[in-house]
GROMACS .gro file of C-alpha atoms in nm:
model
  314
    1MET     CA    1   3.204   1.719   1.251
    2LYS     CA    2   2.994   1.806   1.564
    3ILE     CA    3   2.682   1.743   1.354
    4LYS     CA    4   2.805   1.401   1.235
    5ILE     CA    5   2.920   1.278   1.600
    6GLY     CA    6   2.573   1.413   1.743
    7MET     CA    7   2.361   1.194   1.515
    8ILE     CA    8   2.528   0.874   1.563
    9MET     CA    9   2.498   0.964   1.934
   10PHE     CA   10   2.119   1.034   1.888
   11ILE     CA   11   2.063   0.697   1.629
   12SER     CA   12   2.283   0.499   1.901
   13MET     CA   13   2.045   0.592   2.157
   14LEU     CA   14   1.744   0.555   1.991
   15ILE     CA   15   1.804   0.205   1.835
   16LEU     CA   16   1.835  -0.016   2.142
   17ALA     CA   17   0.644  -0.571   0.633
   18ALA     CA   18  -0.761  -1.462  -1.118
   19CYS     CA   19  -0.882  -1.856  -1.043
   20SER     CA   20  -0.918  -2.087  -1.301
   21SER     CA   21  -1.272  -2.249  -1.231
   22ASP     CA   22  -1.601  -2.095  -1.079
   23SER     CA   23  -1.519  -2.289  -0.777
   24ASN     CA   24  -1.189  -2.170  -0.675
   25GLN     CA   25  -1.316  -1.799  -0.718
   26ASN     CA   26  -1.587  -1.860  -0.488
   27GLU     CA   27  -1.352  -2.012  -0.198
   28THR     CA   28  -1.110  -1.703  -0.263
   29SER     CA   29  -1.448  -1.490  -0.267
   30GLU     CA   30  -1.541  -1.629   0.070
   31GLU     CA   31  -1.213  -1.634   0.185
   32SER     CA   32  -1.174  -1.244   0.095
   33SER     CA   33  -1.492  -1.242   0.296
   34GLU     CA   34  -1.391  -1.386   0.609
   35GLN     CA   35  -1.037  -1.167   0.597
   36LYS     CA   36  -1.263  -0.830   0.561
   37GLU     CA   37  -1.468  -0.960   0.829
   38SER     CA   38  -1.183  -1.067   1.067
   39VAL     CA   39  -0.972  -0.713   1.003
   40GLU     CA   40  -1.320  -0.542   1.086
   41LYS     CA   41  -1.369  -0.656   1.391
   42SER     CA   42  -1.005  -0.675   1.552
   43THR     CA   43  -0.900  -0.323   1.422
   44ALA     CA   44  -1.038   0.018   1.457
   45SER     CA   45  -0.950   0.329   1.287
   46PHE     CA   46  -0.634   0.503   1.375
   47ASP     CA   47  -0.514   0.894   1.366
   48GLY     CA   48  -0.216   1.016   1.578
   49SER     CA   49   0.112   0.987   1.678
   50LEU     CA   50   0.334   0.713   1.558
   51GLU     CA   51   0.720   0.878   1.710
   52HIS     CA   52   0.768   0.561   1.929
   53VAL     CA   53   0.799   0.230   1.720
   54HIS     CA   54   1.002  -0.047   1.735
   55GLY     CA   55   0.991  -0.244   1.469
   56ILE     CA   56   0.767  -0.277   1.096
   57GLY     CA   57   0.710  -0.590   0.877
   58TYR     CA   58   0.421  -0.665   0.618
   59MET     CA   59   0.166  -0.881   0.746
   60ASP     CA   60   0.051  -0.945   0.386
   61ALA     CA   61   0.114  -0.788   0.012
   62ASP     CA   62  -0.117  -0.458   0.147
   63THR     CA   63  -0.065  -0.437   0.495
   64LEU     CA   64   0.229  -0.281   0.692
   65ALA     CA   65   0.267  -0.278   1.033
   66TYR     CA   66   0.426  -0.061   1.331
   67ALA     CA   67   0.522  -0.184   1.673
   68ALA     CA   68   0.430   0.165   1.860
   69HIS     CA   69   0.450   0.257   2.187
   70SER     CA   70   0.124   0.238   2.237
   71GLY     CA   71   0.044  -0.108   2.029
   72ILE     CA   72   0.038  -0.218   1.675
   73LYS     CA   73  -0.087   0.021   1.406
   74LEU     CA   74  -0.130  -0.099   1.057
   75HIS     CA   75  -0.133   0.105   0.733
   76LYS     CA   76  -0.353  -0.130   0.446
   77GLY     CA   77  -0.489   0.006   0.163
   78GLY     CA   78  -0.435   0.423   0.232
   79GLU     CA   79  -0.564   0.375   0.517
   80TRP     CA   80  -0.471   0.362   0.930
   81LEU     CA   81  -0.569   0.106   1.151
   82GLU     CA   82  -0.529   0.019   1.515
   83SER     CA   83  -0.541  -0.356   1.668
   84ILE     CA   84  -0.799  -0.362   1.933
   85HIS     CA   85  -0.596  -0.660   2.079
   86HIS     CA   86  -0.223  -0.543   2.101
   87LYS     CA   87  -0.220  -0.234   2.282
   88ASN     CA   88   0.126  -0.373   2.434
   89ASP     CA   89   0.431  -0.152   2.404
   90TYR     CA   90   0.606  -0.410   2.187
   91MET     CA   91   0.983  -0.423   2.095
   92GLY     CA   92   1.242  -0.629   1.937
   93PHE     CA   93   0.876  -0.717   1.601
   94ASN     CA   94   0.931  -0.929   1.436
   95VAL     CA   95   0.694  -1.017   1.141
   96VAL     CA   96   0.636  -1.375   1.014
   97ASP     CA   97   0.459  -1.575   0.778
   98ASN     CA   98   0.183  -1.684   1.005
   99GLY     CA   99   0.209  -1.409   1.242
  100PHE     CA  100   0.436  -1.208   1.463
  101TYR     CA  101   0.721  -1.250   1.771
  102THR     CA  102   0.802  -0.978   2.017
  103SER     CA  103   0.927  -0.878   2.344
  104GLY     CA  104   0.875  -0.538   2.557
  105HIS     CA  105   0.663  -0.422   2.804
  106PRO     CA  106   0.250  -0.475   2.918
  107GLY     CA  107   0.016  -0.205   2.769
  108GLU     CA  108  -0.237  -0.012   3.015
  109GLY     CA  109  -0.482  -0.278   3.161
  110SER     CA  110  -0.275  -0.548   3.069
  111ASP     CA  111  -0.315  -0.885   3.239
  112LEU     CA  112   0.096  -0.985   3.136
  113PRO     CA  113   0.340  -0.955   3.332
  114ASN     CA  114   0.653  -0.668   3.312
  115PRO     CA  115   0.830  -0.788   3.083
  116ILE     CA  116   0.637  -0.977   2.867
  117GLY     CA  117   0.963  -1.224   2.810
  118LEU     CA  118   0.943  -1.381   2.391
  119GLN     CA  119   0.603  -1.433   2.285
  120LYS     CA  120   0.482  -1.499   1.949
  121GLY     CA  121   0.061  -1.426   1.818
  122LYS     CA  122  -0.150  -1.231   1.496
  123VAL     CA  123  -0.247  -0.926   1.460
  124MET     CA  124  -0.610  -1.028   1.437
  125GLU     CA  125  -0.607  -1.243   1.745
  126GLU     CA  126  -0.684  -1.116   2.063
  127ASP     CA  127  -0.406  -1.411   2.274
  128LEU     CA  128   0.008  -1.416   2.313
  129SER     CA  129   0.129  -1.729   2.302
  130ALA     CA  130   0.425  -1.708   2.583
  131LEU     CA  131   0.741  -1.834   2.479
  132GLY     CA  132   0.966  -1.781   2.816
  133PHE     CA  133   1.161  -1.528   3.033
  134GLU     CA  134   0.765  -1.369   3.118
  135GLY     CA  135   0.918  -1.130   3.398
  136GLU     CA  136   1.243  -1.155   3.331
  137SER     CA  137   1.372  -1.043   3.021
  138ASP     CA  138   1.284  -0.800   2.736
  139PHE     CA  139   1.496  -0.856   2.433
  140HIS     CA  140   1.526  -0.515   2.254
  141ALA     CA  141   1.799  -0.656   1.960
  142MET     CA  142   1.631  -0.975   1.814
  143GLY     CA  143   1.568  -1.167   1.483
  144VAL     CA  144   1.307  -1.465   1.375
  145GLY     CA  145   1.361  -1.607   1.021
  146ALA     CA  146   1.018  -1.531   0.817
  147ARG     CA  147   0.915  -1.863   0.731
  148ASN     CA  148   1.215  -2.081   0.965
  149HIS     CA  149   1.150  -1.886   1.297
  150ALA     CA  150   1.469  -1.927   1.399
  151VAL     CA  151   1.487  -1.690   1.678
  152TYR     CA  152   1.840  -1.492   1.771
  153VAL     CA  153   1.871  -1.280   2.085
  154LEU     CA  154   2.058  -1.021   2.268
  155ASN     CA  155   2.038  -1.104   2.615
  156GLU     CA  156   2.148  -0.779   2.790
  157HIS     CA  157   2.098  -0.946   3.151
  158ALA     CA  158   2.110  -1.251   3.309
  159ASN     CA  159   1.793  -1.470   3.327
  160SER     CA  160   1.695  -1.793   3.436
  161GLU     CA  161   1.836  -1.950   3.164
  162MET     CA  162   2.064  -1.737   2.991
  163GLU     CA  163   2.369  -1.567   3.077
  164GLN     CA  164   2.440  -1.160   2.920
  165GLY     CA  165   2.533  -1.286   2.485
  166LEU     CA  166   2.408  -1.402   2.185
  167TYR     CA  167   2.165  -1.626   2.184
  168ARG     CA  168   1.937  -1.887   1.897
  169SER     CA  169   1.679  -2.105   1.982
  170LEU     CA  170   1.529  -2.341   1.692
  171ASP     CA  171   1.243  -2.489   1.824
  172ASP     CA  172   1.027  -2.156   1.995
  173GLY     CA  173   1.213  -2.090   2.293
  174GLU     CA  174   1.200  -2.413   2.453
  175SER     CA  175   1.565  -2.447   2.421
  176TRP     CA  176   1.873  -2.257   2.366
  177GLU     CA  177   2.234  -2.209   2.232
  178LYS     CA  178   2.467  -1.953   2.343
  179LEU     CA  179   2.639  -1.820   2.004
  180ALA     CA  180   3.042  -1.732   2.014
  181ALA     CA  181   2.939  -1.460   1.823
  182GLU     CA  182   3.307  -1.360   1.721
  183ASN     CA  183   3.370  -1.041   1.526
  184SER     CA  184   3.070  -0.912   1.568
  185GLY     CA  185   3.114  -0.578   1.630
  186GLU     CA  186   3.030  -0.299   1.851
  187LYS     CA  187   2.708  -0.292   2.043
  188ILE     CA  188   2.431  -0.466   1.891
  189PHE     CA  189   2.131  -0.292   1.792
  190GLN     CA  190   1.952  -0.528   1.542
  191ILE     CA  191   1.928  -0.865   1.402
  192ALA     CA  192   1.845  -1.038   1.116
  193VAL     CA  193   1.770  -1.387   1.027
  194HIS     CA  194   1.728  -1.569   0.667
  195PRO     CA  195   1.394  -1.668   0.582
  196ASP     CA  196   1.499  -2.017   0.503
  197ASP     CA  197   1.851  -2.082   0.569
  198GLU     CA  198   1.852  -2.060   1.026
  199ASN     CA  199   2.278  -2.025   1.027
  200ARG     CA  200   2.250  -1.660   0.803
  201VAL     CA  201   2.196  -1.363   1.027
  202ALA     CA  202   2.294  -1.055   1.027
  203LEU     CA  203   2.389  -0.790   1.290
  204ALA     CA  204   2.386  -0.410   1.262
  205THR     CA  205   2.619  -0.242   1.521
  206ALA     CA  206   2.779   0.044   1.622
  207SER     CA  207   3.073  -0.039   1.327
  208GLY     CA  208   2.850  -0.142   1.041
  209ILE     CA  209   2.675  -0.442   0.933
  210TYR     CA  210   2.791  -0.789   1.020
  211VAL     CA  211   2.693  -1.150   0.875
  212SER     CA  212   2.746  -1.485   1.014
  213GLU     CA  213   2.718  -1.834   0.779
  214ASP     CA  214   2.775  -2.057   1.068
  215GLY     CA  215   2.498  -1.955   1.283
  216GLY     CA  216   2.645  -1.666   1.483
  217GLU     CA  217   2.969  -1.868   1.583
  218THR     CA  218   3.187  -1.610   1.380
  219PHE     CA  219   3.094  -1.237   1.147
  220SER     CA  220   3.263  -1.097   0.908
  221ARG     CA  221   3.157  -0.723   0.841
  222ILE     CA  222   3.038  -0.670   0.486
  223SER     CA  223   3.018  -0.242   0.517
  224GLU     CA  224   3.219   0.010   0.597
  225GLU     CA  225   3.275   0.185   0.913
  226GLY     CA  226   2.949   0.316   1.067
  227GLN     CA  227   2.622   0.310   1.206
  228GLY     CA  228   2.429   0.035   1.115
  229SER     CA  229   2.044  -0.015   1.092
  230GLY     CA  230   1.739  -0.126   0.882
  231LEU     CA  231   1.814  -0.486   0.859
  232HIS     CA  232   1.599  -0.679   0.612
  233PHE     CA  233   1.657  -1.046   0.450
  234SER     CA  234   1.498  -1.147   0.144
  235GLU     CA  235   1.592  -1.485   0.014
  236ASP     CA  236   1.882  -1.383  -0.197
  237ARG     CA  237   1.934  -1.030  -0.039
  238LEU     CA  238   2.033  -0.790   0.256
  239TYR     CA  239   1.903  -0.478   0.315
  240TYR     CA  240   2.055  -0.230   0.557
  241GLY     CA  241   2.084   0.114   0.630
  242LEU     CA  242   2.458   0.281   0.730
  243TYR     CA  243   2.538   0.634   0.931
  244THR     CA  244   2.863   0.716   0.825
  245GLY     CA  245   2.750   1.101   0.852
  246THR     CA  246   2.546   1.090   0.600
  247PRO     CA  247   2.234   0.816   0.550
  248SER     CA  248   2.258   0.521   0.314
  249LEU     CA  249   2.070   0.232   0.230
  250SER     CA  250   2.231  -0.054   0.055
  251VAL     CA  251   2.149  -0.406  -0.085
  252TYR     CA  252   2.374  -0.738  -0.063
  253GLN     CA  253   2.369  -0.998  -0.286
  254TRP     CA  254   2.477  -1.330  -0.165
  255GLU     CA  255   2.530  -1.520  -0.472
  256ASP     CA  256   2.822  -1.268  -0.608
  257GLN     CA  257   2.909  -1.032  -0.258
  258SER     CA  258   2.811  -0.725  -0.504
  259LYS     CA  259   2.677  -0.457  -0.334
  260GLU     CA  260   2.437  -0.166  -0.502
  261GLU     CA  261   2.268   0.205  -0.299
  262ILE     CA  262   1.964   0.237  -0.321
  263GLU     CA  263   1.795   0.641  -0.338
  264LEU     CA  264   1.714   0.739  -0.068
  265PRO     CA  265   1.442   1.057   0.016
  266GLU     CA  266   1.550   1.354   0.132
  267MET     CA  267   1.629   1.348   0.432
  268ASN     CA  268   1.812   1.654   0.684
  269GLU     CA  269   1.999   1.501   0.949
  270ASP     CA  270   1.806   1.113   0.916
  271ALA     CA  271   1.874   0.824   0.883
  272VAL     CA  272   1.691   0.436   0.831
  273MET     CA  273   1.563   0.304   1.133
  274TYR     CA  274   1.356   0.004   0.975
  275LEU     CA  275   1.326  -0.133   0.682
  276ALA     CA  276   1.026  -0.397   0.607
  277LYS     CA  277   1.019  -0.584   0.237
  278ASN     CA  278   0.686  -0.687   0.099
  279PRO     CA  279   0.651  -1.007   0.073
  280GLU     CA  280   0.471  -1.026  -0.282
  281LYS     CA  281   0.549  -0.713  -0.445
  282LYS     CA  282   0.922  -0.725  -0.556
  283ASP     CA  283   1.047  -0.360  -0.595
  284THR     CA  284   0.779  -0.286  -0.320
  285PHE     CA  285   0.937  -0.174   0.085
  286ALA     CA  286   0.909   0.058   0.326
  287ILE     CA  287   1.150   0.241   0.576
  288PHE     CA  288   1.099   0.403   0.940
  289THR     CA  289   1.355   0.689   1.058
  290ILE     CA  290   1.520   0.802   1.366
  291LYS     CA  291   1.323   1.108   1.326
  292GLY     CA  292   0.934   0.948   1.262
  293ASN     CA  293   0.924   0.939   0.936
  294SER     CA  294   0.788   0.654   0.722
  295TYR     CA  295   0.800   0.613   0.357
  296THR     CA  296   0.722   0.349   0.109
  297THR     CA  297   0.826   0.304  -0.209
  298SER     CA  298   0.710   0.063  -0.520
  299ASN     CA  299   0.995   0.120  -0.756
  300ASN     CA  300   1.296   0.019  -0.578
  301GLY     CA  301   1.351   0.346  -0.420
  302GLU     CA  302   1.311   0.560  -0.804
  303SER     CA  303   1.032   0.715  -0.537
  304TRP     CA  304   0.897   0.718  -0.226
  305GLU     CA  305   0.555   0.811  -0.064
  306ASN     CA  306   0.568   0.999   0.301
  307ILE     CA  307   0.305   0.790   0.498
  308ILE     CA  308   0.412   0.903   0.834
  309ASP     CA  309   0.538   1.250   0.906
  310GLN     CA  310   0.766   1.325   1.179
  311GLY     CA  311   0.507   1.074   1.379
  312GLN     CA  312   0.230   1.208   1.258
  313THR     CA  313   0.038   0.982   1.054
  314LYS     CA  314  -0.126   1.096   0.660
   0.00000   0.00000   0.00000
């Protein structure tokens, strides 16, 4: 019992991815060459610690991004890289179809205000686009739809536009709507938004996983009671982690409201913290755990590859 209680407290503290014609082939080749050049100019080789991670996501089919305390790190083609532009301590990190949304704090030497408010950017580009609350807010719990870019945030401290509570913006921060968030559980740690349906949102809380289909006005719990984490939406599924004394990873089917458990790698007093699903490879996804381990699978959890071992890249 002491181990179970201690583990839940530990998680609670830490939780706050061949063309048919010669002309098309040439175009694809040119695009690939440009992409390669862009990667080479905007990244450097990385070999080090990745203990403090605040979100993961697939930038494309072969590139997995980690928002770390010291900036964005990339696992690409079996190698580790880091962004030379984004050395900030990003929180609430969400990868979308054309870049990422984030909050957090500026890194050493940055001229960004502290906290950085709500920002969006691209890993291969230096500049960020400010969407509001610079110098005011740091959103730890934030979810953004991968294609609709609907932004949901938990505002923990009042700022110039918001009181405390759950809010959403459907216009890149131009306007904000406070949500009733009825029956939303105890202490929100993570938020996930459906890639296309702006009204479908999920919360990972201290009392389980809660979902809403009315834009965050009302929620219902879909999991058993426990510490929720590792939220990720695909078109018809919601992936989530849960700790109830032992860790688990499940997938919830929206059509029939069924649930299926996915086998995890062996974990010793550990649990899923973040999950990212590959947008182009059906059974491929990655997890990052409370103890700083990261694994990828290409067969829906039948086997796992360890790419970060207790905070150390491999």
